[in-house]
Amino acid sequence: QAPIKATCEDMSCKTGFPEDVHSAVVSRSVHGGQPLLNVRFRSCDGNKKIHFGSSEPEDFRVGEDGVVYAERSFQLSAEPTEFVVSAQDKETQEEWQMKVKLTPEPAFAGASEKKIEDIVFPWQQYKHSSPLKRQKRDWVIPPINLPENSRGPFPQELVRIRSDRDKSLSLRYSVTGPGADQPPTGIFIINPISGQLSVTKPLDREQIASFHLRAHAVDVNGNQVENPIDIVINVIDMNDNRPEFLHQVWNGTVPEGSKPGTYVMTVTAIDADDPNAQNGMLRYRILSQAPSSPSPNMFTINNETGDIITVAAGLDREKVQQYTLIIQATDMEGNPTYGLSNTATAVITVTDVNDNPPEFTAMTFYGEVPENRVDVIVANLTVTDKDQPHTPAWNAMYRMTGGDPTGRFTILTDPNSNDGLVTVVKPIDFETNRMFVLTVAAENQVPLAKGIQHPPQSTATVSITVIDVNESPYFVPNPKLVRQEEGLLAGSTLTTFTAQDPDRYMQQTSLRYSKLSDPANWLKIDPINGQITTTAVLDRESIYVQNNMYNATFLASDNGIPPMSGTGTLQIYLLDINDNAPQVNPKEATTCETLQPNAINITAVDPDIDPNAGPFAFELPDTPASIKRNWTIVRISGDHAQLSLRIRFLEAGIYDVPIVITDSGNPHASSTSVLKVKVCQCDINGDCTDVDRIVGAGLGTGAIIAILLCIIILLILVLMFVVWMKRRDKERQAKQLLIDPEDDVRDNILKYDEEGGGEEDQDYDLSQLQQPDTVEPDAIKPVGIRRLDERPIHAEPQYPVRSAAPHPGDIGDFINEGLKAADNDPTAPPYDSLLVFDYEGSGSTAGSLSSLNSSSSGGEQDYDYLNDWGPRFKKLADMYGGGDD
């Protein structure tokens, strides 16, 4: 690289671009984001806020620092590329413009010295259209192009930086920016005296495509003598990277029967080299195809885009389902001599289209079905289809085209085998149809592809034979309705209910009849002729009759193989007769003992229906005479009447009032119903005030029975408890204490609630704890050792001595007897009362507590040790350990 000289000269300050046209030489291949040149704008006051713009914003942009960048990657033509850079003051909107002319560098421009125009004069446009003025600019250095992977020798000189002031001043040069003093540091260095800029090692464009440095010139005192200039170093690409496919295996599909030119897929490879140079320009081609049938060149590839298309006809999935292509990508525009290449695999699957219709495997299919059976598969229709299984082009649909006018059959498709399943959906009667001949057709779910010469469907015949089976007899009619008056006596013939056998072609005996359901058990049927007779009186008011209708079910059976039976329902509509007398409702009522208000509303109830029910007639009987004397009844409607007092006052109590009710039947039916009326004292509102007394006096029979039952149950429970208690007492009396006499628990009984005088007063007489009959009368302690608080010894009355038992006895009985003897002893003091112990004897081994008396006793002791015993003895220490105080 020949050194380039840059000069600078002083100018008078004037705001604007220093030149109106700026020319720069750049590489032919321009990358997106690559810095191309630096435009200088001079602001005399230094406070202007300048915004830079480009007339070609889609290709170039200008940064705030005046650096022009490429917006996209492109190739410069041989002719210079021109555009305008504008600068606008954001506050005053004043605008300046400069034309930029980019010229592509010739081949190997960096190997020979070339002259660079140092100074250009910008033109400035004012708002008053003043003429353009040309000025010198500061340093202007075009981009430097440096090939990557250079072999040296290093350091390799790139350019020489000089200032015109070095003639009168001693200057020092330096560079800053990434690659110099910023990471990666040390790639570029500059001789501070001569200004020679050099590169120290090979560059890699794939890592850093360009470097943006800034050169500085200062005097020996460090004062800046020139404004810094920008140096752009572009790394020229070398073909040092092979193409790489995005995927090693590419998958694509193409329908069978596709015409030539059908798009299949696109394969893509990338090259790390410059895509705008030959090093990164790729070309594709197909190296091989497998299999090679029906043609070795079924596909072609666009050498620039990688699009794979068909070039030959004859794709048939039924013959070749998949093709494998080896694709090669070569850079240097596919130059086999200088380009680098790589390969990948393209797998193309031929997808199915409906180019084969289904075909029946036989012209006629056969099947058979028992009569009266439904949801039965009677025949399997099998087809073949060469298309891909389980796709719409392979799935078959079946339909019947003839032979089934009543719709007794349907054809379903088995999703796994694709077979047609002829199924019966309506019962078939052998006596009516013994055979069916169906015509069926099969076709795919999707229509055949265009241009296919085969018929779209296949047809076949299905012959179905109906098998005769033993059928169930059936009653005619079913159900059978019979109208009959109720009250028909037992043994009367009601009707005949017979059945028919549909099997006309089978040899069978006559039918047999039986009863299946008869809720009230009123009927019986003759097993031979089906005659029905009554076994009880028919009653319309029975609980088994609903809406005047009584239902009974009968069974008819044959002797076929297997035996079959059928059921029939007999419905008896019972006509009403006047066989029930009306009754009064309610049965009990309450009224006041005075005349007003005293009306009681009653209703007549008759199980019969019209015309054997209401309207009803109400009256009071002639006897007893007190009824009509005390009461009167008035009918207020066909079913209702009102009972009231005839006299002014009737004593409170319960009265039975008979009422005669007659219905409207022919002949009439009447009955005398007793109404229990409770007469009570009433308040001014007509409410009873002595209801409790009346109700208590008038308890019904049911209430009395319930009370008696409760009393009896209570007595039984008390009696059972008494018997259980007596049995438990007997068991306790019969129980023996099965222990040794020497282990008698009474030996361990101690007498508590006593306190002696001290250790010397502990000589107890343990013989008192033995059985009383074993204590000798003269075994009495001497007076000298008896406790002072014991009762005195003197003559005691003689009490009956308890007889000695052959066994130790119950300790509880022993204690009770001792207690009883003590209670009956008039000389014994109440030793179980509160005792006062103000003297506890003398000579105790515990010593006297008088040693803890105060210092007033005259003894001289040192109590200072109490201070060492802790806070609990602090009070004592203060009292006795305080010295003479």
Coordinates of N, CA and C in Angstrom, one line a residue, residues 754-762 786-790 835-844:
E754 N -54.0 -39.4 112.8 CA -53.5 -39.3 114.2 C -52.0 -38.8 114.0
E755 N -51.6 -38.1 115.0 CA -50.2 -37.7 115.0 C -49.6 -37.8 116.4
G756 N -48.5 -38.5 116.6 CA -47.9 -38.7 117.9 C -47.0 -37.5 118.3
G757 N -46.3 -37.8 119.4 CA -45.5 -36.7 120.0 C -44.1 -36.7 119.4
G758 N -43.6 -37.7 118.8 CA -42.3 -37.7 118.2 C -41.8 -39.1 117.9
E759 N -40.5 -39.2 117.7 CA -40.0 -40.5 117.3 C -40.2 -41.6 118.3
E760 N -40.2 -41.2 119.6 CA -40.4 -42.2 120.7 C -41.8 -42.7 120.8
D761 N -42.7 -41.9 120.2 CA -44.1 -42.3 120.3 C -44.6 -42.9 119.0
Q762 N -43.8 -44.0 118.5 CA -44.1 -44.6 117.3 C -44.3 -46.1 117.5
R786 N -48.1 -45.9 126.4 CA -49.3 -45.5 125.7 C -49.3 -44.1 125.3
R787 N -49.8 -43.8 124.1 CA -49.9 -42.4 123.6 C -50.8 -41.6 124.5
L788 N -50.4 -40.3 124.7 CA -51.2 -39.5 125.5 C -52.6 -39.1 124.9
D789 N -52.6 -39.2 123.6 CA -53.9 -38.8 123.0 C -54.8 -40.0 122.8
E790 N -54.4 -41.2 123.2 CA -55.3 -42.3 123.1 C -56.4 -42.3 124.2
L835 N -58.4 -32.8 116.0 CA -57.5 -33.0 117.2 C -56.6 -31.8 117.2
V836 N -56.2 -31.3 118.4 CA -55.3 -30.2 118.6 C -54.0 -30.8 119.1
F837 N -52.9 -30.6 118.4 CA -51.6 -31.1 118.8 C -50.7 -29.9 119.2
D838 N -50.8 -29.6 120.5 CA -50.0 -28.4 121.0 C -48.7 -28.9 121.7
Y839 N -48.6 -30.2 121.9 CA -47.4 -30.8 122.5 C -47.0 -32.0 121.8
E840 N -45.8 -32.1 121.4 CA -45.4 -33.2 120.5 C -44.3 -34.1 121.2
G841 N -44.2 -34.0 122.5 CA -43.3 -34.9 123.2 C -41.9 -34.3 123.3
S842 N -41.0 -35.0 123.9 CA -39.6 -34.6 124.2 C -38.6 -35.6 123.7
G843 N -37.3 -35.1 123.6 CA -36.3 -36.0 123.2 C -36.3 -36.4 121.8
S844 N -36.7 -35.5 120.9 CA -36.8 -35.8 119.5 C -35.4 -35.8 118.9

